[in-house]
Amino acid sequence: MTRTPQAPDAPLAERLRPKTLSEVIGQQHLLGEGMALRIAFESGQPHSCILWGPPGTGKTTIARLMADAFDAQFITISAVLGGVKDIREAVEKAQVALGQGRRTIVFVDEVHRFNKSQQDAFLPHVESGLFTFIGATTENPSFEVNSALLSRAAVYVLQPLSQADLEQIVVRAHDIGAIPAIERIAADRLIAYADGDARRLLNTLETLAVAATQEKLAEITDVWLLKVLGERMRRYDKGGEQFYDTISALHKSVRGSDADAALYWFVRMLDGGADPRYMARRLIRMASEDIGLADPRALRLALDAAEVYERLGTPEGELALAECVVYLAVAPKSNAVYKAFNEAKAFVKKDGTRPVPMHLRNAPTKLMKELDYGKGYRYAHDEEGGFAAGERYLPDGMAAPDFYRPVERGLEIRIADKLRQLKNLNNQGG
């Protein structure tokens, strides 16, 4: 497929859009040598797929490059603006192209916005091979794409661009004369503001370039950048010290059981532009590290809050995260599992490789049984109370390490009682 030459005044995003795979910045886990999408490009056989990732990660670019690679007609449908009429027109164009011996790729942007019947309209044509379907979505396709369509498409997960990736974009924009020279600290601030989103970075660079031209600036400085883009960029650098200080304050407020302080720092981070998905990941970590088995519901609630945000997005989904923040703050606290896990890791790292005791080994073959694999193993379900009192599960010669020491808070009070009962039974049956 031959691209229309770009006009000198075309948007910066279009002027910098890669023409070949080698020009793509980022997504090397998919496009690098030997990786899944690279192999698909080199196979000569296009296949239907879903490109799932945050905004500005290259979903449209990859779809266009796939059409170029296979010399296919490229038809774009926006699920926000389009409907069944657009799908019907795409089918007609694909039929004409097929009659001319040419392939067609139908690219549906924000495919999650199409309802079930609209998504179903693609199925017969994907199955017949009339066209290759490529859907782009920022939402989890497991929830937002019909299972029938999903089963006929490979899912590729795109990642936010790294700082190094975004630096390359700034350099390319300067190399083609689209922006003047830019002070290092200003470039770093812009890259942090973009937060992995190439489109946001390019749109911001274009805005700055226009303003810099009007003021006849030879260099974009950090002072001028802040003046042009305003207070929002002053909040904090998403990769800098203030960002990590703020997330630290949130984590410590949750650990300290101060719901108001935790909410305050949570809202501060959202107001400063932090990605709610990042916040959700940190809340899941807090549930595991600081609450643990004192209240196992905390981890489930954190996972549910993350899922709700994926479904609703901003701002509606942020309320579920706020609910999680408050719950984690007021929940009973325990780091007993966190400490036990770290102690076990440290022990295994320095200890030798101890053999598995014979009675704990599996014996799937006759030879293994003859060698006494599994001999003497006591099946706990056949014992009184479902517990084989006195049975040993550690390697021979290894003393009980006592990694897990539950605290006297929340559910771990009952867990501690249970462990004491089991220990007494073991002492009686040993």
CSV table of C-alpha atoms in Angstrom, one decimal:
chain,number,residue,atom,x,y,z
A,1,MET,CA,0.0,0.0,0.0
A,2,THR,CA,1.5,3.4,-1.0
A,3,ARG,CA,1.0,6.2,1.5
A,4,THR,CA,0.0,9.7,0.5
A,5,PRO,CA,2.9,12.0,0.9
A,6,GLN,CA,2.6,14.1,4.0
A,7,ALA,CA,2.1,17.9,3.8
A,8,PRO,CA,4.7,20.0,5.5
A,9,ASP,CA,1.9,21.4,7.8
A,10,ALA,CA,0.6,17.9,8.7
A,11,PRO,CA,0.2,17.2,12.4
A,12,LEU,CA,3.4,16.3,14.1
A,13,ALA,CA,2.0,12.9,15.1
A,14,GLU,CA,1.5,12.2,11.4
A,15,ARG,CA,4.9,13.5,10.3
A,16,LEU,CA,6.6,11.2,12.8
A,17,ARG,CA,4.4,8.2,12.3
A,18,PRO,CA,6.7,5.2,11.5
A,19,LYS,CA,6.8,4.0,7.9
A,20,THR,CA,8.5,0.7,8.7
A,21,LEU,CA,8.7,-1.7,11.7
A,22,SER,CA,12.3,-0.6,12.3
A,23,GLU,CA,11.1,3.0,12.9
A,24,VAL,CA,8.6,2.0,15.6
A,25,ILE,CA,9.6,3.2,19.1
A,26,GLY,CA,8.7,0.9,21.9
A,27,GLN,CA,6.8,-2.4,22.0
A,28,GLN,CA,9.9,-4.4,21.4
A,29,HIS,CA,8.4,-7.3,23.4
A,30,LEU,CA,6.1,-7.7,20.4
A,31,LEU,CA,8.0,-6.2,17.5
A,32,GLY,CA,11.6,-7.2,18.3
A,33,GLU,CA,13.4,-9.9,16.4
A,34,GLY,CA,11.8,-13.3,17.1
A,35,MET,CA,8.8,-11.7,18.9
A,36,ALA,CA,5.2,-12.5,18.2
A,37,LEU,CA,4.1,-9.6,16.1
A,38,ARG,CA,7.4,-9.4,14.2
A,39,ILE,CA,6.9,-13.1,13.2
A,40,ALA,CA,3.3,-12.3,12.1
A,41,PHE,CA,4.6,-9.5,9.9
A,42,GLU,CA,7.3,-11.7,8.4
A,43,SER,CA,5.0,-14.7,7.8
A,44,GLY,CA,3.2,-13.2,4.9
A,45,GLN,CA,-0.2,-14.2,6.4
A,46,PRO,CA,-2.1,-11.5,8.2
A,47,HIS,CA,-4.3,-12.7,11.1
A,48,SER,CA,-7.1,-11.0,13.1
A,49,CYS,CA,-6.0,-9.6,16.4
A,50,ILE,CA,-6.8,-7.2,19.3
A,51,LEU,CA,-4.3,-4.6,20.2
A,52,TRP,CA,-4.8,-3.8,23.9
A,53,GLY,CA,-2.9,-1.0,25.6
A,54,PRO,CA,-3.1,2.5,27.0
A,55,PRO,CA,-3.5,5.6,24.8
A,56,GLY,CA,-0.6,6.6,22.7
A,57,THR,CA,1.2,3.3,22.6
A,58,GLY,CA,1.1,2.7,18.8
A,59,LYS,CA,-2.0,0.6,18.2
A,60,THR,CA,-3.1,2.5,15.1
A,61,THR,CA,0.5,2.7,13.8
A,62,ILE,CA,0.9,-1.1,14.1
A,63,ALA,CA,-2.4,-1.7,12.3
A,64,ARG,CA,-1.3,0.6,9.4
A,65,LEU,CA,2.1,-1.0,9.2
A,66,MET,CA,0.4,-4.4,9.0
A,67,ALA,CA,-1.6,-3.2,6.0
A,68,ASP,CA,1.5,-1.9,4.4
A,69,ALA,CA,3.3,-5.2,5.0
A,70,PHE,CA,0.6,-7.2,3.2
A,71,ASP,CA,-0.2,-4.5,0.6
A,72,ALA,CA,-3.8,-4.6,1.9
A,73,GLN,CA,-6.6,-2.1,1.6
A,74,PHE,CA,-6.8,-0.3,5.0
A,75,ILE,CA,-10.2,0.6,6.3
A,76,THR,CA,-10.6,2.5,9.6
A,77,ILE,CA,-13.8,2.5,11.6
A,78,SER,CA,-14.2,4.5,14.8
A,79,ALA,CA,-16.4,2.7,17.3
A,80,VAL,CA,-17.1,6.1,18.9
A,81,LEU,CA,-18.6,7.6,15.8
A,82,GLY,CA,-19.4,4.6,13.6
A,83,GLY,CA,-22.1,2.0,13.5
A,84,VAL,CA,-23.6,-0.8,11.4
A,85,LYS,CA,-23.6,1.4,8.3
A,86,ASP,CA,-19.9,1.8,8.5
A,87,ILE,CA,-19.4,-2.0,8.9
A,88,ARG,CA,-21.6,-2.6,5.9
A,89,GLU,CA,-19.6,-0.2,3.8
A,90,ALA,CA,-16.4,-1.9,4.9
A,91,VAL,CA,-17.7,-5.2,3.8
A,92,GLU,CA,-18.6,-3.9,0.4
A,93,LYS,CA,-15.2,-2.3,-0.1
A,94,ALA,CA,-13.5,-5.6,1.0
A,95,GLN,CA,-15.6,-7.5,-1.5
A,96,VAL,CA,-14.5,-5.2,-4.3
A,97,ALA,CA,-10.9,-5.5,-3.3
A,98,LEU,CA,-11.2,-9.3,-3.1
A,99,GLY,CA,-12.5,-9.3,-6.6
A,100,GLN,CA,-9.3,-7.5,-7.6
A,101,GLY,CA,-7.1,-10.0,-5.8
A,102,ARG,CA,-6.3,-7.7,-2.9
A,103,ARG,CA,-6.5,-8.2,0.8
A,104,THR,CA,-8.4,-5.9,3.2
A,105,ILE,CA,-7.6,-5.0,6.8
A,106,VAL,CA,-10.5,-3.5,8.8
A,107,PHE,CA,-9.2,-1.5,11.8
A,108,VAL,CA,-11.7,-0.7,14.5
A,109,ASP,CA,-10.5,1.9,16.9
A,110,GLU,CA,-11.9,1.7,20.5
A,111,VAL,CA,-13.7,-1.6,19.6
A,112,HIS,CA,-15.0,-1.8,23.2
A,113,ARG,CA,-17.4,1.0,22.4
A,114,PHE,CA,-19.3,-1.3,19.9
A,115,ASN,CA,-22.2,-3.2,21.4
A,116,LYS,CA,-22.6,-7.0,21.1
A,117,SER,CA,-24.6,-6.9,17.9
A,118,GLN,CA,-22.2,-4.5,16.3
A,119,GLN,CA,-19.3,-6.7,17.2
A,120,ASP,CA,-21.2,-9.8,16.0
A,121,ALA,CA,-21.5,-8.2,12.6
A,122,PHE,CA,-17.8,-8.8,11.9
A,123,LEU,CA,-17.9,-12.5,12.7
A,124,PRO,CA,-19.1,-14.1,9.4
A,125,HIS,CA,-16.6,-12.0,7.4
A,126,VAL,CA,-13.7,-12.8,9.7
A,127,GLU,CA,-14.6,-16.5,9.5
A,128,SER,CA,-14.9,-16.4,5.7
A,129,GLY,CA,-11.6,-14.6,5.3
A,130,LEU,CA,-13.2,-11.6,3.5
A,131,PHE,CA,-11.0,-9.3,5.6
A,132,THR,CA,-8.6,-9.3,8.5
A,133,PHE,CA,-10.0,-7.7,11.6
A,134,ILE,CA,-7.8,-5.6,13.9
A,135,GLY,CA,-9.4,-4.1,17.0
A,136,ALA,CA,-7.8,-1.5,19.2
A,137,THR,CA,-8.9,-1.0,22.8
A,138,THR,CA,-7.7,0.6,26.1
A,139,GLU,CA,-10.0,-1.7,28.0
A,140,ASN,CA,-9.6,-5.3,29.0
A,141,PRO,CA,-10.8,-7.3,26.0
A,142,SER,CA,-11.9,-10.2,28.3
A,143,PHE,CA,-14.7,-7.9,29.5
A,144,GLU,CA,-15.3,-5.7,26.5
A,145,VAL,CA,-15.0,-7.9,23.4
A,146,ASN,CA,-17.5,-10.6,22.6
A,147,SER,CA,-16.1,-14.1,23.4
A,148,ALA,CA,-17.0,-15.3,19.8
A,149,LEU,CA,-14.9,-12.4,18.3
A,150,LEU,CA,-12.2,-12.7,20.9
A,151,SER,CA,-11.8,-16.5,20.2
A,152,ARG,CA,-11.0,-15.6,16.5
A,153,ALA,CA,-8.4,-13.0,17.3
A,154,ALA,CA,-5.0,-13.0,18.9
A,155,VAL,CA,-4.6,-10.5,21.8
A,156,TYR,CA,-1.4,-8.4,21.9
A,157,VAL,CA,-0.8,-6.3,25.0
A,158,LEU,CA,1.0,-3.0,24.4
A,159,GLN,CA,2.9,-1.3,27.2
A,160,PRO,CA,3.3,2.4,28.0
A,161,LEU,CA,6.4,3.9,26.3
A,162,SER,CA,9.5,4.1,28.6
A,163,GLN,CA,11.4,7.3,29.3
A,164,ALA,CA,14.0,6.3,26.8
A,165,ASP,CA,11.3,5.7,24.2
A,166,LEU,CA,9.8,9.1,24.7
A,167,GLU,CA,13.3,10.7,24.6
A,168,GLN,CA,13.7,9.2,21.1
A,169,ILE,CA,10.5,10.9,20.0
A,170,VAL,CA,11.7,14.3,21.2
A,171,VAL,CA,15.0,13.8,19.4
A,172,ARG,CA,13.2,12.9,16.1
A,173,ALA,CA,10.9,15.9,16.4
A,174,HIS,CA,13.9,18.1,16.7
A,175,ASP,CA,15.8,16.4,13.9
A,176,ILE,CA,13.0,17.1,11.4
A,177,GLY,CA,12.9,20.7,12.5
A,178,ALA,CA,9.4,20.5,14.1
A,179,ILE,CA,10.6,21.9,17.5
A,180,PRO,CA,13.5,24.2,18.5
A,181,ALA,CA,16.2,23.0,20.8
A,182,ILE,CA,14.9,22.0,24.2
A,183,GLU,CA,16.6,22.4,27.6
A,184,ARG,CA,17.3,19.0,29.2
A,185,ILE,CA,15.3,19.7,32.4
A,186,ALA,CA,12.4,20.9,30.2
A,187,ALA,CA,12.5,17.7,28.1
A,188,ASP,CA,12.6,15.6,31.3
A,189,ARG,CA,9.5,17.4,32.6
A,190,LEU,CA,7.7,16.9,29.3
A,191,ILE,CA,8.5,13.2,29.2
A,192,ALA,CA,7.3,12.8,32.8
A,193,TYR,CA,4.1,14.7,31.9
A,194,ALA,CA,3.5,12.4,28.9
A,195,ASP,CA,3.5,9.4,31.3
A,196,GLY,CA,4.2,6.7,28.6
A,197,ASP,CA,1.7,8.3,26.1
A,198,ALA,CA,3.4,9.2,22.8
A,199,ARG,CA,0.3,11.0,21.5
A,200,ARG,CA,0.2,13.3,24.6
A,201,LEU,CA,3.9,14.0,24.1
A,202,LEU,CA,3.5,14.8,20.4
A,203,ASN,CA,0.5,17.0,20.9
A,204,THR,CA,2.3,18.9,23.7
A,205,LEU,CA,5.4,19.3,21.6
A,206,GLU,CA,3.3,20.7,18.8
A,207,THR,CA,1.6,23.2,21.1
A,208,LEU,CA,5.0,24.3,22.3
A,209,ALA,CA,6.4,24.6,18.8
A,210,VAL,CA,3.6,27.0,17.7
A,211,ALA,CA,4.1,29.1,20.8
A,212,ALA,CA,7.9,29.1,20.4
A,213,THR,CA,7.6,30.2,16.8
A,214,GLN,CA,5.3,33.1,17.7
A,215,GLU,CA,7.8,34.3,20.4
A,216,LYS,CA,10.8,33.5,18.1
A,217,LEU,CA,12.5,31.4,20.7
A,218,ALA,CA,15.7,29.5,19.8
A,219,GLU,CA,15.3,27.1,22.8
A,220,ILE,CA,12.5,25.8,25.0
A,221,THR,CA,13.5,26.3,28.6
A,222,ASP,CA,12.0,24.8,31.7
A,223,VAL,CA,10.9,28.3,33.0
A,224,TRP,CA,9.1,29.1,29.7
A,225,LEU,CA,7.6,25.6,29.5
A,226,LEU,CA,6.0,26.0,33.0
A,227,LYS,CA,4.7,29.5,32.0
A,228,VAL,CA,3.1,28.1,28.8
A,229,LEU,CA,1.6,24.9,30.1
A,230,GLY,CA,0.5,26.2,33.5
A,231,GLU,CA,0.1,25.0,37.0
A,232,ARG,CA,-0.7,21.3,36.2
A,233,MET,CA,2.9,20.6,35.3
A,234,ARG,CA,4.2,22.1,38.5
A,235,ARG,CA,2.4,19.5,40.7
A,236,TYR,CA,5.1,16.8,40.6
A,237,ASP,CA,7.3,15.0,38.2
A,238,LYS,CA,5.8,11.5,37.7
A,239,GLY,CA,9.2,9.9,37.9
A,240,GLY,CA,10.7,12.3,40.4
A,241,GLU,CA,11.2,12.5,44.2
A,242,GLN,CA,8.0,14.2,45.0
A,243,PHE,CA,6.0,11.5,43.3
A,244,TYR,CA,7.6,8.8,45.4
A,245,ASP,CA,7.4,10.9,48.5
A,246,THR,CA,3.6,11.2,48.0
A,247,ILE,CA,3.0,7.5,47.3
A,248,SER,CA,5.1,6.8,50.4
A,249,ALA,CA,2.9,9.1,52.4
A,250,LEU,CA,-0.2,7.2,51.1
A,251,HIS,CA,1.3,3.8,52.0
A,252,LYS,CA,2.3,4.9,55.5
A,253,SER,CA,-1.1,6.4,56.1
A,254,VAL,CA,-2.8,3.2,55.2
A,255,ARG,CA,-0.3,1.2,57.3
A,256,GLY,CA,-1.0,3.6,60.2
A,257,SER,CA,-4.8,3.1,59.9
A,258,ASP,CA,-5.5,6.8,59.2
A,259,ALA,CA,-8.3,6.8,56.7
A,260,ASP,CA,-8.5,10.6,56.3
A,261,ALA,CA,-4.8,11.0,55.7
A,262,ALA,CA,-4.8,8.1,53.2
A,263,LEU,CA,-7.7,9.6,51.3
A,264,TYR,CA,-5.9,13.0,51.3
A,265,TRP,CA,-2.7,11.6,49.8
A,266,PHE,CA,-4.7,9.4,47.3
A,267,VAL,CA,-6.6,12.5,46.0
A,268,ARG,CA,-3.3,14.5,45.9
A,269,MET,CA,-1.8,11.9,43.6
A,270,LEU,CA,-4.9,11.8,41.3
A,271,ASP,CA,-4.9,15.6,41.2
A,272,GLY,CA,-1.3,15.6,40.3
A,273,GLY,CA,-1.9,13.3,37.3
A,274,ALA,CA,-0.9,9.9,38.7
A,275,ASP,CA,-2.2,7.0,36.6
A,276,PRO,CA,-5.1,5.4,38.6
A,277,ARG,CA,-4.0,2.0,37.3
A,278,TYR,CA,-0.6,2.6,39.0
A,279,MET,CA,-2.6,3.5,42.2
A,280,ALA,CA,-4.6,0.3,41.9
A,281,ARG,CA,-1.4,-1.8,41.7
A,282,ARG,CA,0.0,-0.1,44.8
A,283,LEU,CA,-3.3,-0.7,46.8
A,284,ILE,CA,-3.0,-4.4,45.9
A,285,ARG,CA,0.5,-4.4,47.2
A,286,MET,CA,-0.6,-2.8,50.5
A,287,ALA,CA,-3.3,-5.4,51.0
A,288,SER,CA,-0.8,-8.2,50.7
A,289,GLU,CA,2.1,-6.5,52.6
A,290,ASP,CA,0.4,-4.7,55.5
A,291,ILE,CA,-3.0,-6.5,56.0
A,292,GLY,CA,-2.4,-10.1,54.8
A,293,LEU,CA,-4.3,-12.8,56.6
A,294,ALA,CA,-5.5,-10.4,59.3
A,295,ASP,CA,-8.2,-9.6,56.8
A,296,PRO,CA,-8.0,-11.7,53.6
A,297,ARG,CA,-11.0,-9.8,52.2
A,298,ALA,CA,-8.7,-6.8,51.7
A,299,LEU,CA,-6.8,-8.3,48.9
A,300,ARG,CA,-10.0,-9.4,47.1
A,301,LEU,CA,-11.4,-5.9,47.5
A,302,ALA,CA,-8.3,-4.3,46.1
A,303,LEU,CA,-8.5,-6.6,43.1
A,304,ASP,CA,-12.2,-5.8,42.7
A,305,ALA,CA,-11.4,-2.1,42.8
A,306,ALA,CA,-8.8,-2.4,40.1
A,307,GLU,CA,-11.2,-4.3,37.9
A,308,VAL,CA,-14.0,-1.7,38.5
A,309,TYR,CA,-11.6,1.0,37.4
A,310,GLU,CA,-10.7,-1.0,34.2
A,311,ARG,CA,-14.4,-1.2,33.4
A,312,LEU,CA,-15.4,2.4,34.3
A,313,GLY,CA,-12.3,4.4,33.8
A,314,THR,CA,-12.0,8.0,35.1
A,315,PRO,CA,-13.7,9.6,36.9
A,316,GLU,CA,-16.3,6.9,37.8
A,317,GLY,CA,-13.9,4.1,38.6
A,318,GLU,CA,-11.8,6.3,40.9
A,319,LEU,CA,-14.6,6.0,43.6
A,320,ALA,CA,-14.0,2.3,43.8
A,321,LEU,CA,-10.3,2.9,44.4
A,322,ALA,CA,-11.1,5.5,47.1
A,323,GLU,CA,-13.4,2.9,48.8
A,324,CYS,CA,-10.5,0.5,48.8
A,325,VAL,CA,-8.1,3.1,50.3
A,326,VAL,CA,-10.5,3.6,53.2
A,327,TYR,CA,-11.1,-0.1,53.7
A,328,LEU,CA,-7.3,-0.8,53.8
A,329,ALA,CA,-6.8,2.0,56.2
A,330,VAL,CA,-9.3,0.7,58.8
A,331,ALA,CA,-8.6,-3.0,58.3
A,332,PRO,CA,-6.6,-4.9,61.0
A,333,LYS,CA,-2.9,-5.0,60.1
A,334,SER,CA,-0.4,-7.8,59.8
A,335,ASN,CA,2.8,-8.2,57.9
A,336,ALA,CA,3.3,-11.7,59.2
A,337,VAL,CA,3.0,-13.4,55.8
A,338,TYR,CA,5.2,-10.7,54.2
A,339,LYS,CA,7.9,-11.3,56.8
A,340,ALA,CA,7.5,-15.1,56.6
A,341,PHE,CA,7.9,-15.0,52.8
A,342,ASN,CA,11.1,-12.9,53.0
A,343,GLU,CA,12.5,-15.2,55.7
A,344,ALA,CA,11.8,-18.3,53.6
A,345,LYS,CA,13.4,-16.7,50.6
A,346,ALA,CA,16.5,-15.8,52.6
A,347,PHE,CA,16.7,-19.3,54.1
A,348,VAL,CA,16.4,-21.1,50.8
A,349,LYS,CA,19.0,-18.8,49.2
A,350,LYS,CA,21.7,-19.7,51.7
A,351,ASP,CA,20.6,-23.3,52.5
A,352,GLY,CA,21.6,-26.4,50.4
A,353,THR,CA,19.2,-28.3,48.2
A,354,ARG,CA,17.6,-30.8,50.5
A,355,PRO,CA,16.1,-33.9,49.0
A,356,VAL,CA,12.3,-34.5,49.2
A,357,PRO,CA,11.6,-37.2,51.8
A,358,MET,CA,10.6,-40.5,50.3
A,359,HIS,CA,7.1,-40.5,51.9
A,360,LEU,CA,6.3,-37.2,50.2
A,361,ARG,CA,7.4,-38.2,46.7
A,362,ASN,CA,5.0,-39.1,44.0
A,363,ALA,CA,5.0,-42.7,42.7
A,364,PRO,CA,3.3,-42.8,39.3
A,365,THR,CA,5.3,-45.8,38.0
A,366,LYS,CA,5.9,-49.4,39.3
A,367,LEU,CA,9.6,-48.8,39.5
A,368,MET,CA,9.1,-45.8,41.8
A,369,LYS,CA,6.8,-47.8,44.0
A,370,GLU,CA,9.5,-50.5,44.2
A,371,LEU,CA,12.0,-47.8,45.2
A,372,ASP,CA,9.7,-46.8,48.1
A,373,TYR,CA,8.5,-43.5,46.6
A,374,GLY,CA,5.5,-42.4,48.6
A,375,LYS,CA,5.8,-45.3,51.1
A,376,GLY,CA,4.4,-44.5,54.5
A,377,TYR,CA,2.6,-41.4,53.4
A,378,ARG,CA,-0.5,-40.7,55.5
A,379,TYR,CA,-3.5,-39.3,53.6
A,380,ALA,CA,-4.7,-36.5,55.9
A,381,HIS,CA,-8.4,-36.9,54.8
A,382,ASP,CA,-8.4,-40.4,56.2
A,383,GLU,CA,-7.2,-39.3,59.6
A,384,GLU,CA,-9.3,-38.1,62.5
A,385,GLY,CA,-10.2,-34.4,62.0
A,386,GLY,CA,-8.6,-34.5,58.5
A,387,PHE,CA,-5.1,-34.0,60.2
A,388,ALA,CA,-2.3,-36.6,60.3
A,389,ALA,CA,-0.9,-35.8,63.7
A,390,GLY,CA,2.9,-36.2,64.0
A,391,GLU,CA,3.4,-36.4,60.2
A,392,ARG,CA,6.5,-34.5,58.9
A,393,TYR,CA,6.5,-32.4,55.7
A,394,LEU,CA,9.9,-30.7,55.9
A,395,PRO,CA,13.1,-32.2,54.5
A,396,ASP,CA,14.7,-34.8,56.8
A,397,GLY,CA,17.0,-33.3,59.4
A,398,MET,CA,15.6,-29.8,59.0
A,399,ALA,CA,14.3,-28.1,62.1
A,400,ALA,CA,10.9,-26.3,62.0
A,401,PRO,CA,11.9,-22.8,60.8
A,402,ASP,CA,8.9,-21.0,62.3
A,403,PHE,CA,8.7,-18.6,59.4
A,404,TYR,CA,5.0,-17.6,59.9
A,405,ARG,CA,4.2,-16.0,63.2
A,406,PRO,CA,0.6,-14.6,63.1
A,407,VAL,CA,-0.2,-11.5,65.0
A,408,GLU,CA,-2.9,-11.1,67.6
A,409,ARG,CA,-5.1,-9.0,65.3
A,410,GLY,CA,-8.1,-9.7,63.0
A,411,LEU,CA,-8.4,-13.2,61.6
A,412,GLU,CA,-4.9,-14.0,62.5
A,413,ILE,CA,-6.0,-14.4,66.1
A,414,ARG,CA,-8.0,-17.4,65.1
A,415,ILE,CA,-5.2,-18.6,62.8
A,416,ALA,CA,-2.8,-18.5,65.7
A,417,ASP,CA,-5.2,-20.5,67.8
A,418,LYS,CA,-5.5,-23.1,65.1
A,419,LEU,CA,-1.8,-23.4,64.7
A,420,ARG,CA,-1.4,-23.9,68.4
A,421,GLN,CA,-4.0,-26.7,68.4
A,422,LEU,CA,-2.2,-28.4,65.4
A,423,LYS,CA,1.1,-28.1,67.2
A,424,ASN,CA,-0.3,-29.8,70.3
A,425,LEU,CA,-1.8,-32.6,68.2
A,426,ASN,CA,1.6,-33.1,66.5
A,427,ASN,CA,3.4,-33.3,69.9
A,428,GLN,CA,0.9,-35.9,71.1
A,429,GLY,CA,1.1,-37.9,67.9
A,430,GLY,CA,4.8,-37.5,67.3
